[in-house]
CSV table of C-alpha atoms and ligand atoms in Angstrom, one decimal:
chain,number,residue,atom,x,y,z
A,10,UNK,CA,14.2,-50.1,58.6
A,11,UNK,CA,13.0,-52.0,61.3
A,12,UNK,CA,15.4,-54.6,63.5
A,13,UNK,CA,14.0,-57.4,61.5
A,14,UNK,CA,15.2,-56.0,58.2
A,15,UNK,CA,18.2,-55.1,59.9
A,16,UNK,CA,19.4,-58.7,60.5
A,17,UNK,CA,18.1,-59.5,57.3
A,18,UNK,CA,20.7,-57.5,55.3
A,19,UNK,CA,23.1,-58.6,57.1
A,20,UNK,CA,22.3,-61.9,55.9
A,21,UNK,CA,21.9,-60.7,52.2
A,22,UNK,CA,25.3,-58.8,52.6
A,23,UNK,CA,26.7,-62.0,54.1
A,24,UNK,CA,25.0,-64.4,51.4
A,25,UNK,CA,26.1,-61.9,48.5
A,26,UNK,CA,29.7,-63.2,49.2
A,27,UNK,CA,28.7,-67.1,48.4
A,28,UNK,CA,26.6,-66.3,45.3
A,29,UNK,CA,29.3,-64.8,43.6
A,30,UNK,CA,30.8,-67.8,43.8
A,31,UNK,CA,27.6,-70.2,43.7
A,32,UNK,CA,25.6,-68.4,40.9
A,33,UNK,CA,27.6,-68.9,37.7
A,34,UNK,CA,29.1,-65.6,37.2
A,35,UNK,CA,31.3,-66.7,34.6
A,36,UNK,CA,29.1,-68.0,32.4
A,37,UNK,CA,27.4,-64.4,32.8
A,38,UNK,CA,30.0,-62.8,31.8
A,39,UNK,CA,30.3,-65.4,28.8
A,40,UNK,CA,27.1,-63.8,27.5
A,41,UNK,CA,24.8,-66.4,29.6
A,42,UNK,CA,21.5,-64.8,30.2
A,43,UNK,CA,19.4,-65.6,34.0
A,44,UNK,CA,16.5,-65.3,32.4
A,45,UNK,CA,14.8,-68.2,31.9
A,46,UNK,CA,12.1,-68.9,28.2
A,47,UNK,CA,9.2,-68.7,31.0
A,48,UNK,CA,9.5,-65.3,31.7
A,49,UNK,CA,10.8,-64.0,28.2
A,50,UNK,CA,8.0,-65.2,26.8
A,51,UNK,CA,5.5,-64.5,29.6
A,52,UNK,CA,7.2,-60.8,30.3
A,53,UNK,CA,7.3,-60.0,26.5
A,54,UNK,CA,9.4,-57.8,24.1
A,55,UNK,CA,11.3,-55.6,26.9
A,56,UNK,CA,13.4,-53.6,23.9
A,57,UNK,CA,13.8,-49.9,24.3
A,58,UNK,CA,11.3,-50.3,27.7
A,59,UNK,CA,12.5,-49.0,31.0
A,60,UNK,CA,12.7,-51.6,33.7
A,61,UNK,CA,12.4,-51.2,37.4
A,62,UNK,CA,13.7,-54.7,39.0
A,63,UNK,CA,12.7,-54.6,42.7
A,64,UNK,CA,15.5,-56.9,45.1
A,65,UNK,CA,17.9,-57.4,42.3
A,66,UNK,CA,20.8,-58.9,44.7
A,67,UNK,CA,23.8,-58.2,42.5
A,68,UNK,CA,21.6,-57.5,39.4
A,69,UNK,CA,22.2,-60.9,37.6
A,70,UNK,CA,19.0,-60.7,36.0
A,71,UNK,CA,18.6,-56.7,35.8
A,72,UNK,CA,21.7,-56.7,33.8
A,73,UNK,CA,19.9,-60.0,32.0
A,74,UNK,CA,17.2,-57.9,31.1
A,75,UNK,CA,19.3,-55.1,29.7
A,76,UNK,CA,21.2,-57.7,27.3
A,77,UNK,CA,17.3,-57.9,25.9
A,78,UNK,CA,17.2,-54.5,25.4
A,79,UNK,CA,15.8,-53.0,28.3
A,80,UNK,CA,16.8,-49.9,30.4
A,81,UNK,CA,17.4,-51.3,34.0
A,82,UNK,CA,17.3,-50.1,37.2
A,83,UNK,CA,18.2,-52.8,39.8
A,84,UNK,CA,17.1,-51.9,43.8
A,85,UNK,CA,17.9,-54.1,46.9
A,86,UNK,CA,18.7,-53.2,50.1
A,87,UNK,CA,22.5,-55.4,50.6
A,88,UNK,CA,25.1,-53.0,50.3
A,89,UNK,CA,27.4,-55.6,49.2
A,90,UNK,CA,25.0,-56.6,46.5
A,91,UNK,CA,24.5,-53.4,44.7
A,92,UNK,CA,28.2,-52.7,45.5
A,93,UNK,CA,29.2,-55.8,43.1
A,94,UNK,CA,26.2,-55.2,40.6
A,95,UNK,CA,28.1,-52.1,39.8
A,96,UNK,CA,31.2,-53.7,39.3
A,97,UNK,CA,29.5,-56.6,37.0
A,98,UNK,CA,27.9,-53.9,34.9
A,99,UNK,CA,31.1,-52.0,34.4
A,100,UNK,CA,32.7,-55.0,33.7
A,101,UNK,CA,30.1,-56.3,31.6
A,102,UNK,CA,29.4,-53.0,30.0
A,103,UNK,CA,26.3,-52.9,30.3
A,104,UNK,CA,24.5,-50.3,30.7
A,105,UNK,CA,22.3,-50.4,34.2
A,106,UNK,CA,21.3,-48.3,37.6
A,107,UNK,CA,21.3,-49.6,40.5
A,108,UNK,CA,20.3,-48.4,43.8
A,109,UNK,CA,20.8,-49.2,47.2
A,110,UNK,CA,17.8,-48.8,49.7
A,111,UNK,CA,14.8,-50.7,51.0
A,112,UNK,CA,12.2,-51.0,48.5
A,113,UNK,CA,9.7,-49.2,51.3
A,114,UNK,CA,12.0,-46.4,50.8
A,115,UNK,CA,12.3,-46.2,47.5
A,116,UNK,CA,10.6,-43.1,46.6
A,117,UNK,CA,12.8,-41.3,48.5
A,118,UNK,CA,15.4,-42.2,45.9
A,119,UNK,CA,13.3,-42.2,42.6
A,120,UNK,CA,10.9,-40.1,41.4
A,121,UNK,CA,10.1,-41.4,38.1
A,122,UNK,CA,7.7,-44.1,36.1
A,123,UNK,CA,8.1,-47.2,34.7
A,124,UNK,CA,7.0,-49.1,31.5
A,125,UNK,CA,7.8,-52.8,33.0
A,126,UNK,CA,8.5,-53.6,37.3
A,127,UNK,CA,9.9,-56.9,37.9
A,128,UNK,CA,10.8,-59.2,40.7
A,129,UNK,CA,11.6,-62.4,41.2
A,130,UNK,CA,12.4,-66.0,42.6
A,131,UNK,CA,13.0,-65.7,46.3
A,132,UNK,CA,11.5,-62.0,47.4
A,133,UNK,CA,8.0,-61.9,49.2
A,134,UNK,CA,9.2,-63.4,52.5
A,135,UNK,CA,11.3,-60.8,52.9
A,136,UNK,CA,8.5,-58.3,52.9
A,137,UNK,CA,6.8,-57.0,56.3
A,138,UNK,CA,3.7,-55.1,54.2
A,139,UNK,CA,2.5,-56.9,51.2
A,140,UNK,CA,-0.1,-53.8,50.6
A,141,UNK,CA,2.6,-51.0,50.8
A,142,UNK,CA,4.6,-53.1,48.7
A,143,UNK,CA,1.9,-53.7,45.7
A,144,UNK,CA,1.1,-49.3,46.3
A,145,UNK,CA,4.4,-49.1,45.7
A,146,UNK,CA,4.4,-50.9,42.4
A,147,UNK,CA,1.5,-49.1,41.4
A,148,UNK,CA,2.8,-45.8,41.7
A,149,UNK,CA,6.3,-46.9,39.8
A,150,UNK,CA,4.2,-47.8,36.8
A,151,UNK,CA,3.5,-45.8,33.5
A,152,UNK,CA,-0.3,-46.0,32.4
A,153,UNK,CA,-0.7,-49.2,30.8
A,154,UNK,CA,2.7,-50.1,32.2
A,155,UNK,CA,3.3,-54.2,33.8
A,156,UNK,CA,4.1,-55.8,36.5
A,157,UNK,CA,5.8,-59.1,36.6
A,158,UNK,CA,6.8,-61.7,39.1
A,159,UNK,CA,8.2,-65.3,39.1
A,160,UNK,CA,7.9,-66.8,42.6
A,161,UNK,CA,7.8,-70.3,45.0
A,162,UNK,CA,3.9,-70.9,45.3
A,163,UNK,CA,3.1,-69.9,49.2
A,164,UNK,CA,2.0,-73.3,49.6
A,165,UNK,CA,5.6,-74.9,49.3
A,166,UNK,CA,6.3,-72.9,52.5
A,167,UNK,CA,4.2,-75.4,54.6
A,168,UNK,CA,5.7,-78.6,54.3
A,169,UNK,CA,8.9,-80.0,56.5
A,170,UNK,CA,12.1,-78.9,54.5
A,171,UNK,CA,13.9,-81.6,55.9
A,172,UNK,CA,12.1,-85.0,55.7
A,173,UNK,CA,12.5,-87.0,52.1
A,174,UNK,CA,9.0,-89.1,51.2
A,175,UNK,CA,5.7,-88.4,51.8
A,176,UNK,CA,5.2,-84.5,52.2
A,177,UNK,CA,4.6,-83.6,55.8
A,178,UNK,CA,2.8,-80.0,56.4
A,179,UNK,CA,4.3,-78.2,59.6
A,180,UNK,CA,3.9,-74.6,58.8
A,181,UNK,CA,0.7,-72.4,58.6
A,182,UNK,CA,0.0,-71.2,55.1
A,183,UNK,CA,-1.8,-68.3,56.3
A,184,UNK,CA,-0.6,-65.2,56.9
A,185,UNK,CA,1.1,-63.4,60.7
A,186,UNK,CA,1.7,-60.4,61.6
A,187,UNK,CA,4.9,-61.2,63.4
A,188,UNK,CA,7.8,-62.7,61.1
A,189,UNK,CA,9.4,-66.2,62.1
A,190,UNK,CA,12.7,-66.1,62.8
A,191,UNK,CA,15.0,-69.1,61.0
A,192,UNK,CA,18.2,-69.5,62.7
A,193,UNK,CA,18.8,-73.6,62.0
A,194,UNK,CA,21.6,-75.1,60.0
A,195,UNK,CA,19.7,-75.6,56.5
A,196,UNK,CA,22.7,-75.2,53.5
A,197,UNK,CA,21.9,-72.1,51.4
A,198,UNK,CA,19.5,-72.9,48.3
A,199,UNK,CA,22.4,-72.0,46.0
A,200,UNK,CA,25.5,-73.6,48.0
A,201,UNK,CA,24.8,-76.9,49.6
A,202,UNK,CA,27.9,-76.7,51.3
A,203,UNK,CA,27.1,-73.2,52.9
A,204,UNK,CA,25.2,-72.7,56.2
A,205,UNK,CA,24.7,-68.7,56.9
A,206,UNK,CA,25.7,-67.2,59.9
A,207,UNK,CA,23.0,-64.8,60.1
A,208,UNK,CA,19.7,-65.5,61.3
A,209,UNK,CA,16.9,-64.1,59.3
A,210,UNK,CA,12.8,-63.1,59.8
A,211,UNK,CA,10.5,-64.2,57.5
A,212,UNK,CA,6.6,-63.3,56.5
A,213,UNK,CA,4.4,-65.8,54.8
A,214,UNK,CA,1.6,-64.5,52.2
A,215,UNK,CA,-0.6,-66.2,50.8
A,216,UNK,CA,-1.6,-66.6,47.2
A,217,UNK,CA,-4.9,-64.4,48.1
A,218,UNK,CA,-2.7,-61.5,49.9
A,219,UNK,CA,-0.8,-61.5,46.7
A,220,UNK,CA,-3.7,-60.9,44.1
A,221,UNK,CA,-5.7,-59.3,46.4
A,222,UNK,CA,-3.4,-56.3,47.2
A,223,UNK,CA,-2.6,-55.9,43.3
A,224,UNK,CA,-5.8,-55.4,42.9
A,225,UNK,CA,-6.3,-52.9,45.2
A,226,UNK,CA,-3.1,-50.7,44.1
A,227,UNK,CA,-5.0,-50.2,41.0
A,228,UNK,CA,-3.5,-53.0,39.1
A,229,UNK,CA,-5.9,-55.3,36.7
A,230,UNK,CA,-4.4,-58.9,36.6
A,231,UNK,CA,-3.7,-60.4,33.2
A,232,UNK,CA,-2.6,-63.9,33.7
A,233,UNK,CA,-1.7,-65.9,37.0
A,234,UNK,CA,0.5,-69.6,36.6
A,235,UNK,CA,0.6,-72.4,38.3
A,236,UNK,CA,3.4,-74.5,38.1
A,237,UNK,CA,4.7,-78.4,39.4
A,238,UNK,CA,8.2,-77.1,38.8
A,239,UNK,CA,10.7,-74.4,41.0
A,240,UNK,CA,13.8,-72.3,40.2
A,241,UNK,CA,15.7,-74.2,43.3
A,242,UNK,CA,15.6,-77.1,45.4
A,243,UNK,CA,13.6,-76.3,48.0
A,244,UNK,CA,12.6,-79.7,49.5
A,245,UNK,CA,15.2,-82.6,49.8
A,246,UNK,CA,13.7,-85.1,47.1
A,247,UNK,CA,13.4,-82.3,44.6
A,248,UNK,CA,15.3,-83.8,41.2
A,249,UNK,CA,16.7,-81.4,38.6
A,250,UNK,CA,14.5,-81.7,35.0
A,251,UNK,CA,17.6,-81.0,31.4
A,252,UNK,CA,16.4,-77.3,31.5
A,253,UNK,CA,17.3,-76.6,35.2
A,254,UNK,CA,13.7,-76.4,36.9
A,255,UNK,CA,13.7,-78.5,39.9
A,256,UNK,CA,10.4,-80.5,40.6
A,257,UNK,CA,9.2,-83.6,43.3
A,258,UNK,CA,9.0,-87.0,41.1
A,259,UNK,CA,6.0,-87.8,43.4
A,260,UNK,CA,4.2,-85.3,43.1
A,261,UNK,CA,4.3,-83.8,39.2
A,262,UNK,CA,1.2,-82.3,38.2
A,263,UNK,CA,-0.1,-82.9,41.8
A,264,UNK,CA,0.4,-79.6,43.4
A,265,UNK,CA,2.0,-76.1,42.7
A,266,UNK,CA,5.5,-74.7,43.5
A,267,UNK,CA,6.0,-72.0,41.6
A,268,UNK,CA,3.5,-69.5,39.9
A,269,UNK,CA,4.2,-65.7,37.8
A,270,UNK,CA,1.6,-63.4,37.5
A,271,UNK,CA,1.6,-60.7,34.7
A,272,UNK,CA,-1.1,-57.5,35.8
A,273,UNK,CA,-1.5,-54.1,33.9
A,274,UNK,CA,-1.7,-50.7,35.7
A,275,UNK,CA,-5.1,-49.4,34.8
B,307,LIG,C1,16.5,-64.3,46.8
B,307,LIG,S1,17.2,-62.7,46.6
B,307,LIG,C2,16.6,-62.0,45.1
B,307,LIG,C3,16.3,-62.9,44.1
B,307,LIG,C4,17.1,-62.8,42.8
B,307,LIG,N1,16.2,-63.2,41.8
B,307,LIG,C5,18.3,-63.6,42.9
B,307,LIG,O1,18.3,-64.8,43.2
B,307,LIG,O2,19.4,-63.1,42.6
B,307,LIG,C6,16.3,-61.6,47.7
B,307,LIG,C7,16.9,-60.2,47.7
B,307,LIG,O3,15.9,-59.3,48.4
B,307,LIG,C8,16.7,-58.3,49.0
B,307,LIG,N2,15.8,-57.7,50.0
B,307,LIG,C9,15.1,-58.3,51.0
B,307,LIG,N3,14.4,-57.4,51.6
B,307,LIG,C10,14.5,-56.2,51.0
B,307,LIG,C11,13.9,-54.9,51.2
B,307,LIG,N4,13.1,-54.7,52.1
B,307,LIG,N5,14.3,-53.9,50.3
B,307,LIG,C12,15.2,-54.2,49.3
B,307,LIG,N6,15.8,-55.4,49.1
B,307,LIG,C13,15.4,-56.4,49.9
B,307,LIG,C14,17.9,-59.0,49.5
B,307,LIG,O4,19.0,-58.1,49.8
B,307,LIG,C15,18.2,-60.0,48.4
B,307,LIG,O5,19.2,-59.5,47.5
């Protein structure tokens, strides 16, 4: 782990403390599933398949997927986070795995293949090497087995977070070696009222790093979306649609903010 990814647990440790407060664990436990009709339709009939969700947090929608019949195993690297998945599942009985390590280490941990690996909504800037990260799915996967992710389209990452009106690009969409460090006082994306203590690093990748390093893990891409609509308000005039997706009323069906991307191991 390198002293990036250091301080970057330590934020997820610290953050895990606020989203079990912010992220509507009751309703959870009520028998509320995180998984939204996008990906249930998009990731398919997941009954009796085994499941490898990479940076589950506290396994909301790990233990999501195993209410639709799958046999989960949640990884993330906050020790607080797999710490309280483990609780939820036991007292949720559900029946789950989770494992505490950084996904680059992973193998070290698990030595086994998978029919479906998932991630989701808030993961690829936390990764330093997009192509050990798409090997790495590769090698989790069955023959035939799929990959699936729902993510914030690369592009949203360029525009000032912090100005309402017309969008405003600041950041390069491109790709750098060297993380950017964000240490300012933006509220967390799930608790307006929360600013983390914590600094953290970030990568950008583009759309192109994305596909491109799929591809050359051995995985043959079977759909990618585009979408005018995100799973969190990400810039300050974002509105709230009746199902929950939050989109910019000034832009709809003008650019992209989220996309999934569904690819078979060959
Ligand atoms: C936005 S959250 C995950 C999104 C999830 N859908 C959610 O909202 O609950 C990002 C997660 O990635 C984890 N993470 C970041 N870098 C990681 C790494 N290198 N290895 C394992 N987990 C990592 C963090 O601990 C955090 O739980």
């Amino acid at each position: 782990m390198n002293k990036f990814e250091e301080t970057n647990k330590e934020l997820w440790n610290e953050l895990t403390d606020v989203h079990i407060k912010s992220y509507g664990i009751d309703k959870f436990k009520n028998g509320k599933s995180t998984i939204d009709k996008i990906q249930l339709k998009e990731v398919g009939d997941v009954r009796g398949k085994s499941l490898l969700h990479l940076q589950c947090h506290f396994g909301l929608d790990t233990l999501s997927w195993a209410r639709e019949g799958a046999i989960v195993t949640g990884v993330d690297f906050s020790e607080k986070s797999i710490a309280y998945a483990d609780q939820l599942k036991e007292e949720t009985n559900i029946k789950a795995r989770f494992i505490c390590c950084n996904i680059y280490d992973l193998k070290s941990y698990l030595d086994e293949k998978f029919d479906i690996v998932y991630t989701s909504q808030g993961i690829i800037c936390w990764l330093k090497d997009l192509e050990k990260w798409a090997k790495i799915i590769s090698d989790f996967l069955n023959p035939n087995g799929v990959f699936y992710i729902m993510e914030h389209h690369p592009i949203k990452d360029i525009f000032n977070d912090e100005k309402r009106g017309e969008l405003e690009i600041i950041y390069p969409y491109f790709h750098s070696k060297e993380p950017t460090k964000w240490d300012d006082d933006s509220p967390d994306y799930s608790d307006e009222t929360y600013i983390a203590k914590n600094p953290s690093y970030q990568w950008q990748w583009s759309l192109s790093d994305i596909i491109n390093y799929l591809i050359k893990a051995g995985l043959q891409i079977e759909f990618i979306h585009e979408f005018d609509k995100l799973f969190y308000k990400a810039l300050p005039d974002m509105k709230k649609d009746k199902y929950g997706w939050w989109y910019l009323p000034n832009y709809r069906n003008k650019i992209p903010l989220m996309f999934t991307l569904r690819a078979k191991k060959e």
